[in-house]
PDB file of C-alpha atoms and ligand atoms in Angstrom:
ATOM      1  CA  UNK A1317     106.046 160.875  10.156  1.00  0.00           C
ATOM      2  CA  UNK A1318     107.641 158.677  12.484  1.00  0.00           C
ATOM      3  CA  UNK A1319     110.481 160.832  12.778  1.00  0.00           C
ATOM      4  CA  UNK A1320     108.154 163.766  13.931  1.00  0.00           C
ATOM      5  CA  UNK A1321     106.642 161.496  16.674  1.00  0.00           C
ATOM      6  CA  UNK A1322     110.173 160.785  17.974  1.00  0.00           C
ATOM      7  CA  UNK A1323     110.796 164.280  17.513  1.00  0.00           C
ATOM      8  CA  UNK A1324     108.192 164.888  19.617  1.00  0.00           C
ATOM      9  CA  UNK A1325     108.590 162.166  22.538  1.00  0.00           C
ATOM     10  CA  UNK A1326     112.654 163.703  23.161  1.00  0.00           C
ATOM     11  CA  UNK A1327     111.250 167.087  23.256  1.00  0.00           C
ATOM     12  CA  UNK A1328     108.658 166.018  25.873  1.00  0.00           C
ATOM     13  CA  UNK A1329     111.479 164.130  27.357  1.00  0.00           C
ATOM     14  CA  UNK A1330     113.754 167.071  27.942  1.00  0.00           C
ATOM     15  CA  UNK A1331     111.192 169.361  28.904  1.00  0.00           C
ATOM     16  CA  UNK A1332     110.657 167.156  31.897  1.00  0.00           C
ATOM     17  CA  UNK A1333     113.866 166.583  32.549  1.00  0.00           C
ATOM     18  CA  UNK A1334     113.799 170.638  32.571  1.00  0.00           C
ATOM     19  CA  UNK A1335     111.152 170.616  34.915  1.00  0.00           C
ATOM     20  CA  UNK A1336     112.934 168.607  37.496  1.00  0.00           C
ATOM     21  CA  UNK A1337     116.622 170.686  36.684  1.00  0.00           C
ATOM     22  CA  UNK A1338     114.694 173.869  37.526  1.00  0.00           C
ATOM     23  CA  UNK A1339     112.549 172.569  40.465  1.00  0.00           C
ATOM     24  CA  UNK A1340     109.753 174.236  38.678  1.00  0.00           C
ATOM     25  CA  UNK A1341     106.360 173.003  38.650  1.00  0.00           C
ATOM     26  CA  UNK A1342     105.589 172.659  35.131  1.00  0.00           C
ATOM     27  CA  UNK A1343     102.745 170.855  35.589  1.00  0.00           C
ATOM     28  CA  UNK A1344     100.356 172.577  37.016  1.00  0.00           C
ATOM     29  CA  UNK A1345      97.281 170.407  36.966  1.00  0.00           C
ATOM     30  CA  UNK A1346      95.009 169.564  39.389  1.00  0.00           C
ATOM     31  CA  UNK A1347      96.364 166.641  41.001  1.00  0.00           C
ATOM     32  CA  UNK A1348      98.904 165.510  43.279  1.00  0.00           C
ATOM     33  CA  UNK A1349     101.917 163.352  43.335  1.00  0.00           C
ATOM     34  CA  UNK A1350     101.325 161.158  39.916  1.00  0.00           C
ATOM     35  CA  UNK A1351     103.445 161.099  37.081  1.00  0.00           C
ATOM     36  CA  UNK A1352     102.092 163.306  34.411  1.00  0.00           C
ATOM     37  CA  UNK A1353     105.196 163.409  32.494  1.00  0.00           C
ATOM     38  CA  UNK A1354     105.641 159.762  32.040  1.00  0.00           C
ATOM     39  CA  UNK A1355     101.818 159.411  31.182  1.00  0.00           C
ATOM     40  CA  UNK A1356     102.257 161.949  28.514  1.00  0.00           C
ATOM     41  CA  UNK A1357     105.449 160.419  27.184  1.00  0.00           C
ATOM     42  CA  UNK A1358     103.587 156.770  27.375  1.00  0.00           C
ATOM     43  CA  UNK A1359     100.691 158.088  25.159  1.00  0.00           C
ATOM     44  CA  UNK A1360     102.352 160.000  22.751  1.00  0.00           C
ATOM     45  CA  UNK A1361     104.693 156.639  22.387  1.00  0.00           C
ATOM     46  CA  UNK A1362     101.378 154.514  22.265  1.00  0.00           C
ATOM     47  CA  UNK A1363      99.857 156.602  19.708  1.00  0.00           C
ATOM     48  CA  UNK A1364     102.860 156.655  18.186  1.00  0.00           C
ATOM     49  CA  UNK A1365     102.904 152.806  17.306  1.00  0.00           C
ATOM     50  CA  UNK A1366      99.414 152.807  16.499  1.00  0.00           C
ATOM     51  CA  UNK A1367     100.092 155.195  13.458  1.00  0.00           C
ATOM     52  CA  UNK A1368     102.961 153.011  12.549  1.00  0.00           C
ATOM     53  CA  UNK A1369     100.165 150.390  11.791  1.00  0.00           C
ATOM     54  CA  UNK A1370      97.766 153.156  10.338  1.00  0.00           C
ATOM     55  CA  UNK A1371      95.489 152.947  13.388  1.00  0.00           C
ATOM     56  CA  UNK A1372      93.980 156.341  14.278  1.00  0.00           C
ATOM     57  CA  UNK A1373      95.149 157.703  17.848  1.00  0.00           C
ATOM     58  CA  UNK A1374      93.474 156.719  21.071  1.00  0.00           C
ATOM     59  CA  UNK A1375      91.776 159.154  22.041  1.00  0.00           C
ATOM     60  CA  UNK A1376      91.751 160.421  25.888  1.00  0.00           C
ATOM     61  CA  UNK A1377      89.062 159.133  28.522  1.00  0.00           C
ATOM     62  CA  UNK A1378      88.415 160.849  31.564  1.00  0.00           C
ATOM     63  CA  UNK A1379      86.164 157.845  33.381  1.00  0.00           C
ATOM     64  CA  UNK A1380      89.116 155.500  31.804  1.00  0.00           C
ATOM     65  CA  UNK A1381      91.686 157.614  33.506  1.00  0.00           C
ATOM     66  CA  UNK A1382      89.933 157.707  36.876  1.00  0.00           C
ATOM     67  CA  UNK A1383      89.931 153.913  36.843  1.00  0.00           C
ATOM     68  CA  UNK A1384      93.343 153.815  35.851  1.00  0.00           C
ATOM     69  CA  UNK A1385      94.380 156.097  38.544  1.00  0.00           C
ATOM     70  CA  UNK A1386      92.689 154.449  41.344  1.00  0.00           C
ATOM     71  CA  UNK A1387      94.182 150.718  40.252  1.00  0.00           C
ATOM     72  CA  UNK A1388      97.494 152.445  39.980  1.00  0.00           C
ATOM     73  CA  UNK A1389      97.037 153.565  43.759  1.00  0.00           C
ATOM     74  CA  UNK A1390      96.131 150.127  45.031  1.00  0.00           C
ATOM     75  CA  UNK A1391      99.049 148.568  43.163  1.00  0.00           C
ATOM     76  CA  UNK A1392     101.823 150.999  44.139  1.00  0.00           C
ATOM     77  CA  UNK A1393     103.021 149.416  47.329  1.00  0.00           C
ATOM     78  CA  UNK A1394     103.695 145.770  45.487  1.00  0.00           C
ATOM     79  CA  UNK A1395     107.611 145.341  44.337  1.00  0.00           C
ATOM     80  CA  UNK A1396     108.095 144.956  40.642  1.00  0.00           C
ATOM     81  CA  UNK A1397     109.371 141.749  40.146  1.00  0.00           C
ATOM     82  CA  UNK A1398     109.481 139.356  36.720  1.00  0.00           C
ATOM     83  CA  UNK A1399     106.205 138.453  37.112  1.00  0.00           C
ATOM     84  CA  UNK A1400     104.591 141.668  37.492  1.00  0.00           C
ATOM     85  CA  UNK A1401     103.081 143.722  34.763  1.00  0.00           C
ATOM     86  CA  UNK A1402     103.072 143.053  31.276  1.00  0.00           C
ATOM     87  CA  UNK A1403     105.466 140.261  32.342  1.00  0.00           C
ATOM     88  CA  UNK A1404     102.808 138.534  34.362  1.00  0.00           C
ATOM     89  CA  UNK A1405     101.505 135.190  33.192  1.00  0.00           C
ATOM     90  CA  UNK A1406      97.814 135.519  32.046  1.00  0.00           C
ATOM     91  CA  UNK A1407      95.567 134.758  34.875  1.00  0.00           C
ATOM     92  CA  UNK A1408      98.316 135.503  37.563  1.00  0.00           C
ATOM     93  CA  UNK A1409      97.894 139.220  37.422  1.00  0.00           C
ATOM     94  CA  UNK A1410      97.347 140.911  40.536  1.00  0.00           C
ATOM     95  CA  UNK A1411      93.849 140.683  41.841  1.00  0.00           C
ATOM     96  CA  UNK A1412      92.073 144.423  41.857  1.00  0.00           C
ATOM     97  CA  UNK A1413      89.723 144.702  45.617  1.00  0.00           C
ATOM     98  CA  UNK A1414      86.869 145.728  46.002  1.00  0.00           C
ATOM     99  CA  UNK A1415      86.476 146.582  41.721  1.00  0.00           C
ATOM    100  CA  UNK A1416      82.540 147.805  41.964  1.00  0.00           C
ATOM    101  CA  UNK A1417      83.629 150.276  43.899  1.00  0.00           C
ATOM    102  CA  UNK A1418      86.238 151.691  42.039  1.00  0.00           C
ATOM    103  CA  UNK A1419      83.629 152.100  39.238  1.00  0.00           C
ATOM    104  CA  UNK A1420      81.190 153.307  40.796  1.00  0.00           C
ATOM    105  CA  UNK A1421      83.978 156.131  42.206  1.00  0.00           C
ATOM    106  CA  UNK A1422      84.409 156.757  38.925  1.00  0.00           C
ATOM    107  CA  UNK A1423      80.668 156.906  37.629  1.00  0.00           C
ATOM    108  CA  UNK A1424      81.258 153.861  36.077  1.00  0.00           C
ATOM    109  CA  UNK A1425      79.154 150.539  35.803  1.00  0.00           C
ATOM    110  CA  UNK A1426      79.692 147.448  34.658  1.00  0.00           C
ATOM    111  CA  UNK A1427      77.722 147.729  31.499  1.00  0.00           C
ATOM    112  CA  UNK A1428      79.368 149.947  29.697  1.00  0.00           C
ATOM    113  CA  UNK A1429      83.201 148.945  30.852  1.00  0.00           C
ATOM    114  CA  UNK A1430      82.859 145.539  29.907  1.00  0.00           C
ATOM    115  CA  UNK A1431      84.838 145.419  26.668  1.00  0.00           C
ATOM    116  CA  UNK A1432      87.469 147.408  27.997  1.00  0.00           C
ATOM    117  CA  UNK A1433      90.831 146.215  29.080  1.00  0.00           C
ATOM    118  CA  UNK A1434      93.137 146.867  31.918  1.00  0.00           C
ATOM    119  CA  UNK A1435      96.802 146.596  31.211  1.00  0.00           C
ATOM    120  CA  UNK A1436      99.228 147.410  34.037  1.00  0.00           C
ATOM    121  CA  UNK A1437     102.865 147.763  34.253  1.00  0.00           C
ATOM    122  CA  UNK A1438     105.455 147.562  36.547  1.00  0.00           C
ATOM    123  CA  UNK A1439     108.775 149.938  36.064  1.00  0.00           C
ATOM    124  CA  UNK A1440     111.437 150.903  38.625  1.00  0.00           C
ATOM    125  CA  UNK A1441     111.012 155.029  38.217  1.00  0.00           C
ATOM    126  CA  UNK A1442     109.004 154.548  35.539  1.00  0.00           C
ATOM    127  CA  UNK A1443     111.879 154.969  33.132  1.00  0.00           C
ATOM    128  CA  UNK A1444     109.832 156.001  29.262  1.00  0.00           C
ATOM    129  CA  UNK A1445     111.764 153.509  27.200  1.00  0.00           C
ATOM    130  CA  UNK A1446     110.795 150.483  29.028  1.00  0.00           C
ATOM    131  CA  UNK A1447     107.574 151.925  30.451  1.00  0.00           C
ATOM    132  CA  UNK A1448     106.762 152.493  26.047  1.00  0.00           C
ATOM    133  CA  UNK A1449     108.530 148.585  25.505  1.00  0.00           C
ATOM    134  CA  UNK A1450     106.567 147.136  28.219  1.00  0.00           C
ATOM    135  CA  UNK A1451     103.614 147.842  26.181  1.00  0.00           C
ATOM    136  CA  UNK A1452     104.422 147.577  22.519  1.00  0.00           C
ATOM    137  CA  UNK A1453     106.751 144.863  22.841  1.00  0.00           C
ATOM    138  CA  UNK A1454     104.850 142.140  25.274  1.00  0.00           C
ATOM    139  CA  UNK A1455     101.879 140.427  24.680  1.00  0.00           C
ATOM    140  CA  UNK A1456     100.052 143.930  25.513  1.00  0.00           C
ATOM    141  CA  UNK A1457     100.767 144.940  22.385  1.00  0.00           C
ATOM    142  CA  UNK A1458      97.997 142.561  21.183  1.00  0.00           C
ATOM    143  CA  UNK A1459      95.273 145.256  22.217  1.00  0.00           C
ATOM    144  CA  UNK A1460      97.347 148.381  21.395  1.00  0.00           C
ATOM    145  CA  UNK A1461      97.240 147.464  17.534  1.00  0.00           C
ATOM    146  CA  UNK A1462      93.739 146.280  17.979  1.00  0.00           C
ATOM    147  CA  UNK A1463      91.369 148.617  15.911  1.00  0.00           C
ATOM    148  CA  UNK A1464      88.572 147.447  18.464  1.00  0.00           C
ATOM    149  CA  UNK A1465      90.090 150.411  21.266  1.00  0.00           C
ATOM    150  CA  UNK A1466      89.694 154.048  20.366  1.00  0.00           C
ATOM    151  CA  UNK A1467      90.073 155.844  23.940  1.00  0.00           C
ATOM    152  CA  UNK A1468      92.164 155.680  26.727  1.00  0.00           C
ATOM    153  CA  UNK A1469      92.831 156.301  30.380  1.00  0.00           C
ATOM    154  CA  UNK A1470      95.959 156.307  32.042  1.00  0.00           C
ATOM    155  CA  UNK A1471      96.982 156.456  35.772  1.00  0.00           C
ATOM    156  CA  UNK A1472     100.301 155.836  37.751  1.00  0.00           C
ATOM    157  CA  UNK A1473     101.486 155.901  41.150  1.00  0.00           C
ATOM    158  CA  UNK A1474     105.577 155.211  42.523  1.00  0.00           C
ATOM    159  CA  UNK A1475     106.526 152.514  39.558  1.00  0.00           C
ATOM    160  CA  UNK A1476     103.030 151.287  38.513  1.00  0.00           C
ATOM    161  CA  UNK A1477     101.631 152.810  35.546  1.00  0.00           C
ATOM    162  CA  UNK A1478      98.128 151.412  34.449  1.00  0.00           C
ATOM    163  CA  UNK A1479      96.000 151.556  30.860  1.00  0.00           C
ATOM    164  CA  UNK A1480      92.942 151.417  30.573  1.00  0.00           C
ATOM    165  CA  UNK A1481      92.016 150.676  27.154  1.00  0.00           C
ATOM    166  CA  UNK A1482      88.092 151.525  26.035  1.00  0.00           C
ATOM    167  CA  UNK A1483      85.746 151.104  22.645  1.00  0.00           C
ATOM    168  CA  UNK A1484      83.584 153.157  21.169  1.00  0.00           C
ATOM    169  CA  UNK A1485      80.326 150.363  21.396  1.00  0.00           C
ATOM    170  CA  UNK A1486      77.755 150.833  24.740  1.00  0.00           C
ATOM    171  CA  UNK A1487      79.563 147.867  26.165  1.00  0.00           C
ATOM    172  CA  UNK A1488      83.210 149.648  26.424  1.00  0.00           C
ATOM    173  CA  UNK A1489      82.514 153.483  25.860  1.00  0.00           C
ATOM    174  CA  UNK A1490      83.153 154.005  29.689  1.00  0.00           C
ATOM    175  CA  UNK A1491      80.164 156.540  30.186  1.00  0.00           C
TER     176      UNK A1491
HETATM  177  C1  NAG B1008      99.860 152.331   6.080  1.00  0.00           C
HETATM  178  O1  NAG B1008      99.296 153.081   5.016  1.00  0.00           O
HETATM  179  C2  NAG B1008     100.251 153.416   4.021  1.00  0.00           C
HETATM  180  C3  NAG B1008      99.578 154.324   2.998  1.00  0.00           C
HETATM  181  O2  NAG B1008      98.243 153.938   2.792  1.00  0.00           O
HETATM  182  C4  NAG B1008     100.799 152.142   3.392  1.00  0.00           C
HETATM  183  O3  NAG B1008     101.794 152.471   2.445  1.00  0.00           O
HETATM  184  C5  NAG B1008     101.448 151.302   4.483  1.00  0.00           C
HETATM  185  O4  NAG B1008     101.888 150.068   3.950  1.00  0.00           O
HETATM  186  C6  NAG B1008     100.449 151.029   5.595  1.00  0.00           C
HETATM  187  N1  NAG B1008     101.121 150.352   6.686  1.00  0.00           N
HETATM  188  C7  NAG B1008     100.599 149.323   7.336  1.00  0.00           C
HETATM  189  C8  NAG B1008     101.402 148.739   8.463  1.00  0.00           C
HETATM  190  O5  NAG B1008      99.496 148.863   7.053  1.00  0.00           O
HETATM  191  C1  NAG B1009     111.785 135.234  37.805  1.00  0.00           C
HETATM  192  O1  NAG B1009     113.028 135.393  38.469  1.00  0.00           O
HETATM  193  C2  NAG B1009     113.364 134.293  39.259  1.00  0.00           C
HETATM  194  C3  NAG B1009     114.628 134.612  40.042  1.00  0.00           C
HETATM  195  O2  NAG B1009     115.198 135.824  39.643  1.00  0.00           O
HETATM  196  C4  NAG B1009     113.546 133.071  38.357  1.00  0.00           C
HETATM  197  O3  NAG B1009     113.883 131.941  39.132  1.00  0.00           O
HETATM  198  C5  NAG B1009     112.236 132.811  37.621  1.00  0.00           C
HETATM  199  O4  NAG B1009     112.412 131.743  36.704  1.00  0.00           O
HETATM  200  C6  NAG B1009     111.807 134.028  36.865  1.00  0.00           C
HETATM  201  N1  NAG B1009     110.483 133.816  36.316  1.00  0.00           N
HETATM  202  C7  NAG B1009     110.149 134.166  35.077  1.00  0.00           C
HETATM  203  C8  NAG B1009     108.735 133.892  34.685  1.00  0.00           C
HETATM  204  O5  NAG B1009     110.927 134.673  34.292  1.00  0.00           O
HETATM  205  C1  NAG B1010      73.326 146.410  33.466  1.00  0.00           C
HETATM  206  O1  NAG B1010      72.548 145.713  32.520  1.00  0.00           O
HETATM  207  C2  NAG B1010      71.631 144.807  33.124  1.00  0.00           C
HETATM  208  C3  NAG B1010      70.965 144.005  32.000  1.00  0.00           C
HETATM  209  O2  NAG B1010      70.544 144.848  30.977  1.00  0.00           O
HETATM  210  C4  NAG B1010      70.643 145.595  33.960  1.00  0.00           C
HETATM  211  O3  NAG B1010      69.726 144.722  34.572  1.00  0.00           O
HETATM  212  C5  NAG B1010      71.413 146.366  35.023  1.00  0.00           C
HETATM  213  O4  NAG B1010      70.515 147.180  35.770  1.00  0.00           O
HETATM  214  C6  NAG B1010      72.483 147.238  34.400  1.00  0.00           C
HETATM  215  N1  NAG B1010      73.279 147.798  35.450  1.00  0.00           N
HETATM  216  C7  NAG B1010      73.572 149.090  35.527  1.00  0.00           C
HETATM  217  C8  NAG B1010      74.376 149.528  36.689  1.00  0.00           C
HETATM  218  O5  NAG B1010      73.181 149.905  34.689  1.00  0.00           O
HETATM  219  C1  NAG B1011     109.312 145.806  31.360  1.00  0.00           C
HETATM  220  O1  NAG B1011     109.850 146.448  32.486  1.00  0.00           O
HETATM  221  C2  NAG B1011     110.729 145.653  33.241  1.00  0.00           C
HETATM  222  C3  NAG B1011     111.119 146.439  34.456  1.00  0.00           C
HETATM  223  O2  NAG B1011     110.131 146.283  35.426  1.00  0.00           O
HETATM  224  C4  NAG B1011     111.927 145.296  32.407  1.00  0.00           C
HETATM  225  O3  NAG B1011     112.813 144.474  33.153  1.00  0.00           O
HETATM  226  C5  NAG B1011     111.454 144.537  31.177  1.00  0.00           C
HETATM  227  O4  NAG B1011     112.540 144.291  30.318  1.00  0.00           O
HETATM  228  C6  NAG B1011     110.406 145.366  30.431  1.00  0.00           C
HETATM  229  N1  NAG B1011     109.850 144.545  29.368  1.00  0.00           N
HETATM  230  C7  NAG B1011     109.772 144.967  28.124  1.00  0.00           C
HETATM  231  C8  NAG B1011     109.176 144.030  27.139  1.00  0.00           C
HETATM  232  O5  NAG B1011     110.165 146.080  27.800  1.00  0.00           O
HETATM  233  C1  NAG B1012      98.899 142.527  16.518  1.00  0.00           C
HETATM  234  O1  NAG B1012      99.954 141.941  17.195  1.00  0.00           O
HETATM  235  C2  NAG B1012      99.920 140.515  17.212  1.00  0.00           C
HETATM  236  C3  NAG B1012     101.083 140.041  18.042  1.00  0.00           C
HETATM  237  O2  NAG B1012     102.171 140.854  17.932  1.00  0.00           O
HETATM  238  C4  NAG B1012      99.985 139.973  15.794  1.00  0.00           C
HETATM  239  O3  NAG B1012      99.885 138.576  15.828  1.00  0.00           O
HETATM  240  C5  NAG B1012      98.826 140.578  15.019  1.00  0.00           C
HETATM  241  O4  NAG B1012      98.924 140.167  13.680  1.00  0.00           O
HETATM  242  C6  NAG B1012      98.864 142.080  15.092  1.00  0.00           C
HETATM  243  N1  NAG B1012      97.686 142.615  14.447  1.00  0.00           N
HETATM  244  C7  NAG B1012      97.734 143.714  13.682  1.00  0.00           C
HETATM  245  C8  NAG B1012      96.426 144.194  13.124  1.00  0.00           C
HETATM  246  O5  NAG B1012      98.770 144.326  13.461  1.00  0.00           O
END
């Protein structure tokens, strides 16, 4: 099993590296300068872990990925340094402005995004192996092999990448 998910991730990982050889778009999506490859890559990795631990996968959010992708664009003009990230000291992280607003951009409330989590990283070029370490192997990893999170969201901008982890109870469904 885990050999097919690795499988997988270097196939992903030369496509993309494809994609850029061939100046084709391969991505074709509706948006515009974020990096889908590297999300891709970061969930397949995350889900990846998960079934190492016989969690079921995380399954996509579209309110979760809004979030993420709107934190990611306030955060992408601060330097990674040690203490950014998944390396940042709990209750140093970066503050998110102006928060209500982002939700309610996203059709989002309070209510039902409480039990989420937001979990942030900061990569130069957002290489995939340390992007994929930066979660599994820091104290992030605490809510990736949580069974509490079933859905996620994920945004990035220059070298921030953000999750947004959400439950399936009316306090963290994200709807
Ligand atoms: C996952 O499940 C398999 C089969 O039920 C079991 O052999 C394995 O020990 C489990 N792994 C973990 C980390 O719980
Ligand atoms: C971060 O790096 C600076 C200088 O490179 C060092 O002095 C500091 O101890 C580091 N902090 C942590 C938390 O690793
Ligand atoms: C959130 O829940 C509180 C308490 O139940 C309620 O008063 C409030 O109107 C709710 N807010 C939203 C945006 O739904
Ligand atoms: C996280 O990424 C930084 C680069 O910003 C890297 O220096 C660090 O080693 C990574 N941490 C882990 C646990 O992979
Ligand atoms: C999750 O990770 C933490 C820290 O690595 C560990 O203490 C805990 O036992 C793990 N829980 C599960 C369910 O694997």
């Amino acid at each position: 099993m885990a050999y097919v998910q690795k499988y997988v991730i270097l196939t992903l990982l030369l496509l993309s590296i494809f994609c850029i050889n061939q100046t084709v778009k391969c991505d074709d999506d509706n948006d515009d300068d974020d990096h889908l490859d590297e999300e891709d890559i970061l969930l397949a990795g995350i889900n990846s872990y998960r079934a190492t631990l016989n969690l079921t996968a995380l399954i996509e959010n579209e309110r979760a990925e809004c979030l993420a992708d709107e934190i990611a664009d306030q955060f992408k003009y601060q330097p990674c340094t040690n203490t950014t990230g998944s390396n940042t000291v709990p209750g140093t992280e970066p503050e998110i402005f102006n928060y209500p607003n982002l939700l309610q951009k996203c059709h989002l409330n309070v209510n039902t995004t409480r039990d989420g989590v937001i979990l942030p990283a900061c990569v130069p070029n957002l290489d995939s192996t340390l992007v994929l370490s930066n979660y599994t192997m820091s104290r992030y990893s605490n809510y990736l092999n949580d069974t509490k999170y079933t859905g996620v969201g994920i945004g990035s901008e220059d070298n921030w990448i953000v999750v947004v982890l959400t439950t399936n109870t009316p306090e963290g469904r994200f709807w």
